[in-house]
Amino acid sequence: MQKSVLALLFAVISTAIAVPVPGGQGDWNGGNDGNQGGGNGNGDGYGNQGGDNGNQDYSNWPLVNPPKQPKLSYDAQGVQIYKCNNGNWGLLGAEADLFDKDGNAVGYHFFENGVPHWTLFSDNSFVSSRTVIPTPSPNGADNSIAWLFAVKDKTSEQGEFGDIKWVARVDTEQGVPPEKEACKGDWEGTVVKSPYFARYLFQN
């Protein structure tokens, strides 16, 4: 995503009405029944995003006093992990590499005890989140996971992620679970990994 597009994202959401951030842990993908948020273009997860984000509507984003641009922004390529449980695909977690604008691997995204974490290789700093607010991706619900606003739970004491207060997941592509109808019979208890791409924004 180009700088002008990123500027547009925060210029639009800064005019939106602030929405209080609820407590507790939200569903990281906005639902476990396969009805996830939509995708966005055909990118490769290494900074070469597809589609034209400049025409998207970000006015419903629940960000409180968002900055004009984030402190840090990384592309991600990895998998969303689901388990078939009683007829529904439940999210177990995710695993993804984080890449800078030059395509260099700089960090990792993972879940620990059901809690999403991000960490950087350069200084071992990290941020985790428990409060998650999903919003549908502009391209619908069939092909890609939702966009997210996540409030930090814990951070490292120092390093780049040490002062991060929220994380946003945008520009998602793919990552949805199999069809709900597939979660039955012999599929009960099956774990699947669904490849996905996204961009994570970090702000202090």
CSV table of C-alpha atoms in Angstrom, one decimal:
chain,number,residue,atom,x,y,z
A,1,MET,CA,0.0,0.0,0.0
A,2,GLN,CA,1.4,3.3,-1.0
A,3,LYS,CA,1.9,6.2,1.4
A,4,SER,CA,-0.9,8.2,-0.2
A,5,VAL,CA,-3.3,5.3,0.4
A,6,LEU,CA,-2.2,4.9,4.0
A,7,ALA,CA,-2.7,8.6,4.5
A,8,LEU,CA,-6.2,8.3,3.1
A,9,LEU,CA,-7.0,5.5,5.5
A,10,PHE,CA,-6.3,7.6,8.6
A,11,ALA,CA,-7.6,10.8,7.1
A,12,VAL,CA,-11.0,9.2,6.6
A,13,ILE,CA,-11.2,7.3,9.9
A,14,SER,CA,-10.1,10.4,11.8
A,15,THR,CA,-13.5,12.0,10.9
A,16,ALA,CA,-15.5,9.0,12.1
A,17,ILE,CA,-17.4,9.0,15.4
A,18,ALA,CA,-15.3,7.4,18.1
A,19,VAL,CA,-16.5,4.0,19.3
A,20,PRO,CA,-15.8,2.9,22.8
A,21,VAL,CA,-13.5,-0.1,23.0
A,22,PRO,CA,-15.2,-3.0,24.8
A,23,GLY,CA,-13.4,-5.1,27.4
A,24,GLY,CA,-12.7,-8.8,27.2
A,25,GLN,CA,-11.3,-10.9,24.4
A,26,GLY,CA,-13.0,-10.7,21.0
A,27,ASP,CA,-13.1,-13.3,18.3
A,28,TRP,CA,-9.9,-12.6,16.3
A,29,ASN,CA,-11.6,-13.2,12.9
A,30,GLY,CA,-15.0,-11.8,13.6
A,31,GLY,CA,-16.7,-15.1,13.8
A,32,ASN,CA,-16.1,-18.9,13.9
A,33,ASP,CA,-18.7,-20.0,11.5
A,34,GLY,CA,-16.9,-19.3,8.2
A,35,ASN,CA,-18.6,-16.0,7.7
A,36,GLN,CA,-15.4,-13.9,7.7
A,37,GLY,CA,-14.8,-10.4,6.4
A,38,GLY,CA,-13.9,-10.0,2.7
A,39,GLY,CA,-10.6,-9.8,0.9
A,40,ASN,CA,-8.8,-7.1,-0.9
A,41,GLY,CA,-7.1,-7.5,-4.3
A,42,ASN,CA,-4.6,-10.1,-5.3
A,43,GLY,CA,-1.3,-9.4,-3.6
A,44,ASP,CA,1.6,-11.6,-2.7
A,45,GLY,CA,2.0,-10.6,1.0
A,46,TYR,CA,5.4,-9.1,0.4
A,47,GLY,CA,4.4,-5.5,-0.1
A,48,ASN,CA,3.0,-6.0,-3.6
A,49,GLN,CA,-0.7,-5.6,-2.7
A,50,GLY,CA,-3.3,-6.1,-5.4
A,51,GLY,CA,-6.4,-3.9,-6.0
A,52,ASP,CA,-7.0,-0.2,-5.6
A,53,ASN,CA,-7.4,0.7,-1.9
A,54,GLY,CA,-7.8,4.3,-2.7
A,55,ASN,CA,-11.5,3.8,-3.4
A,56,GLN,CA,-12.4,1.9,-0.2
A,57,ASP,CA,-14.6,3.3,2.5
A,58,TYR,CA,-13.0,3.3,6.0
A,59,SER,CA,-15.6,5.5,7.7
A,60,ASN,CA,-16.9,2.6,9.9
A,61,TRP,CA,-13.5,1.9,11.5
A,62,PRO,CA,-13.8,2.0,15.3
A,63,LEU,CA,-10.5,3.7,15.9
A,64,VAL,CA,-10.3,6.3,18.7
A,65,ASN,CA,-8.4,9.4,17.7
A,66,PRO,CA,-6.4,7.6,15.0
A,67,PRO,CA,-3.0,9.1,13.9
A,68,LYS,CA,-2.4,10.3,10.4
A,69,GLN,CA,-0.1,7.3,9.9
A,70,PRO,CA,1.0,4.4,12.1
A,71,LYS,CA,4.4,4.1,13.9
A,72,LEU,CA,5.1,0.8,12.1
A,73,SER,CA,3.6,-1.1,9.2
A,74,TYR,CA,4.5,-4.6,8.1
A,75,ASP,CA,3.1,-7.0,5.5
A,76,ALA,CA,2.4,-10.5,6.6
A,77,GLN,CA,2.2,-13.9,4.9
A,78,GLY,CA,1.2,-17.0,6.8
A,79,VAL,CA,-1.8,-19.2,7.8
A,80,GLN,CA,-5.0,-19.0,9.8
A,81,ILE,CA,-5.5,-22.2,11.8
A,82,TYR,CA,-9.0,-23.7,12.2
A,83,LYS,CA,-10.4,-26.8,13.9
A,84,CYS,CA,-13.7,-28.5,13.1
A,85,ASN,CA,-15.7,-28.6,16.3
A,86,ASN,CA,-19.4,-29.6,16.5
A,87,GLY,CA,-20.2,-28.5,13.0
A,88,ASN,CA,-18.3,-25.2,13.0
A,89,TRP,CA,-14.8,-24.2,12.1
A,90,GLY,CA,-13.2,-22.5,15.2
A,91,LEU,CA,-10.1,-20.3,15.0
A,92,LEU,CA,-7.2,-21.9,16.9
A,93,GLY,CA,-4.7,-19.2,16.0
A,94,ALA,CA,-2.4,-17.9,13.3
A,95,GLU,CA,1.2,-18.1,12.2
A,96,ALA,CA,2.7,-15.5,9.9
A,97,ASP,CA,6.0,-13.9,9.0
A,98,LEU,CA,6.2,-10.1,9.0
A,99,PHE,CA,8.0,-8.3,6.2
A,100,ASP,CA,9.2,-4.7,5.8
A,101,LYS,CA,8.7,-2.7,2.6
A,102,ASP,CA,11.8,-4.2,1.0
A,103,GLY,CA,10.6,-7.7,1.5
A,104,ASN,CA,12.9,-8.5,4.4
A,105,ALA,CA,11.6,-10.8,7.2
A,106,VAL,CA,11.6,-8.7,10.3
A,107,GLY,CA,9.2,-10.5,12.8
A,108,TYR,CA,6.6,-13.1,13.5
A,109,HIS,CA,2.9,-13.2,14.3
A,110,PHE,CA,1.6,-16.1,16.4
A,111,PHE,CA,-0.9,-17.1,19.1
A,112,GLU,CA,0.0,-18.2,22.6
A,113,ASN,CA,-2.7,-19.6,24.8
A,114,GLY,CA,-5.3,-18.2,22.5
A,115,VAL,CA,-3.8,-14.7,22.6
A,116,PRO,CA,-2.4,-13.0,19.4
A,117,HIS,CA,1.3,-11.8,19.6
A,118,TRP,CA,3.6,-10.0,17.3
A,119,THR,CA,7.4,-9.9,17.9
A,120,LEU,CA,10.4,-8.4,16.1
A,121,PHE,CA,13.6,-10.2,15.4
A,122,SER,CA,15.8,-7.1,15.8
A,123,ASP,CA,15.2,-6.4,19.4
A,124,ASN,CA,12.9,-9.2,20.6
A,125,SER,CA,10.2,-6.7,21.5
A,126,PHE,CA,6.6,-7.9,21.4
A,127,VAL,CA,3.0,-6.8,21.7
A,128,SER,CA,-0.1,-8.9,22.5
A,129,SER,CA,-3.8,-8.2,22.3
A,130,ARG,CA,-7.0,-9.4,24.0
A,131,THR,CA,-9.6,-6.9,22.8
A,132,VAL,CA,-10.5,-7.2,19.2
A,133,ILE,CA,-13.0,-5.3,17.1
A,134,PRO,CA,-13.6,-6.8,13.6
A,135,THR,CA,-14.9,-4.9,10.6
A,136,PRO,CA,-15.9,-6.4,7.2
A,137,SER,CA,-13.3,-6.0,4.5
A,138,PRO,CA,-14.5,-3.9,1.6
A,139,ASN,CA,-14.6,-6.8,-0.8
A,140,GLY,CA,-17.2,-8.9,1.1
A,141,ALA,CA,-17.3,-12.0,3.2
A,142,ASP,CA,-16.5,-15.0,1.0
A,143,ASN,CA,-12.8,-14.9,0.1
A,144,SER,CA,-10.8,-13.2,2.9
A,145,ILE,CA,-10.8,-12.7,6.7
A,146,ALA,CA,-12.0,-9.6,8.4
A,147,TRP,CA,-10.0,-6.4,9.0
A,148,LEU,CA,-9.4,-5.8,12.7
A,149,PHE,CA,-8.7,-3.2,15.4
A,150,ALA,CA,-6.9,-4.8,18.4
A,151,VAL,CA,-6.2,-3.1,21.7
A,152,LYS,CA,-2.9,-4.1,23.3
A,153,ASP,CA,-2.8,-6.4,26.3
A,154,LYS,CA,0.9,-6.6,27.1
A,155,THR,CA,4.1,-5.3,25.6
A,156,SER,CA,7.8,-5.8,26.2
A,157,GLU,CA,9.4,-3.1,28.4
A,158,GLN,CA,11.7,-1.9,25.6
A,159,GLY,CA,12.1,-2.0,21.9
A,160,GLU,CA,10.0,-1.0,18.9
A,161,PHE,CA,6.9,-2.7,20.2
A,162,GLY,CA,7.4,-1.6,23.8
A,163,ASP,CA,5.1,1.4,23.5
A,164,ILE,CA,2.5,0.0,21.1
A,165,LYS,CA,-1.1,0.6,22.2
A,166,TRP,CA,-3.1,-0.9,19.3
A,167,VAL,CA,-2.7,-3.0,16.2
A,168,ALA,CA,-4.8,-3.0,13.1
A,169,ARG,CA,-5.1,-5.7,10.4
A,170,VAL,CA,-5.9,-4.5,7.0
A,171,ASP,CA,-5.6,-5.4,3.3
A,172,THR,CA,-6.5,-9.1,4.1
A,173,GLU,CA,-6.5,-11.7,1.4
A,174,GLN,CA,-7.7,-15.3,1.8
A,175,GLY,CA,-7.4,-17.0,5.2
A,176,VAL,CA,-11.0,-18.2,5.5
A,177,PRO,CA,-11.9,-21.7,6.8
A,178,PRO,CA,-13.4,-24.4,4.6
A,179,GLU,CA,-17.1,-24.4,3.9
A,180,LYS,CA,-19.2,-25.0,7.0
A,181,GLU,CA,-20.8,-28.0,5.3
A,182,ALA,CA,-17.3,-29.7,5.3
A,183,CYS,CA,-17.2,-29.7,9.1
A,184,LYS,CA,-19.1,-32.9,9.8
A,185,GLY,CA,-18.7,-36.6,10.1
A,186,ASP,CA,-15.0,-37.7,9.8
A,187,TRP,CA,-13.9,-34.1,9.7
A,188,GLU,CA,-14.8,-33.6,13.4
A,189,GLY,CA,-11.6,-32.6,15.2
A,190,THR,CA,-9.7,-31.9,12.0
A,191,VAL,CA,-7.2,-29.0,12.0
A,192,VAL,CA,-6.6,-27.1,8.8
A,193,LYS,CA,-4.3,-24.2,7.9
A,194,SER,CA,-5.6,-21.6,5.5
A,195,PRO,CA,-2.9,-19.4,3.8
A,196,TYR,CA,-3.5,-15.6,4.1
A,197,PHE,CA,-1.9,-12.2,3.4
A,198,ALA,CA,-2.4,-9.0,5.4
A,199,ARG,CA,-0.9,-5.8,6.5
A,200,TYR,CA,-0.5,-5.0,10.2
A,201,LEU,CA,-0.3,-1.4,11.5
A,202,PHE,CA,1.1,-0.6,14.9
A,203,GLN,CA,0.6,2.6,16.8
A,204,ASN,CA,1.8,4.0,20.1
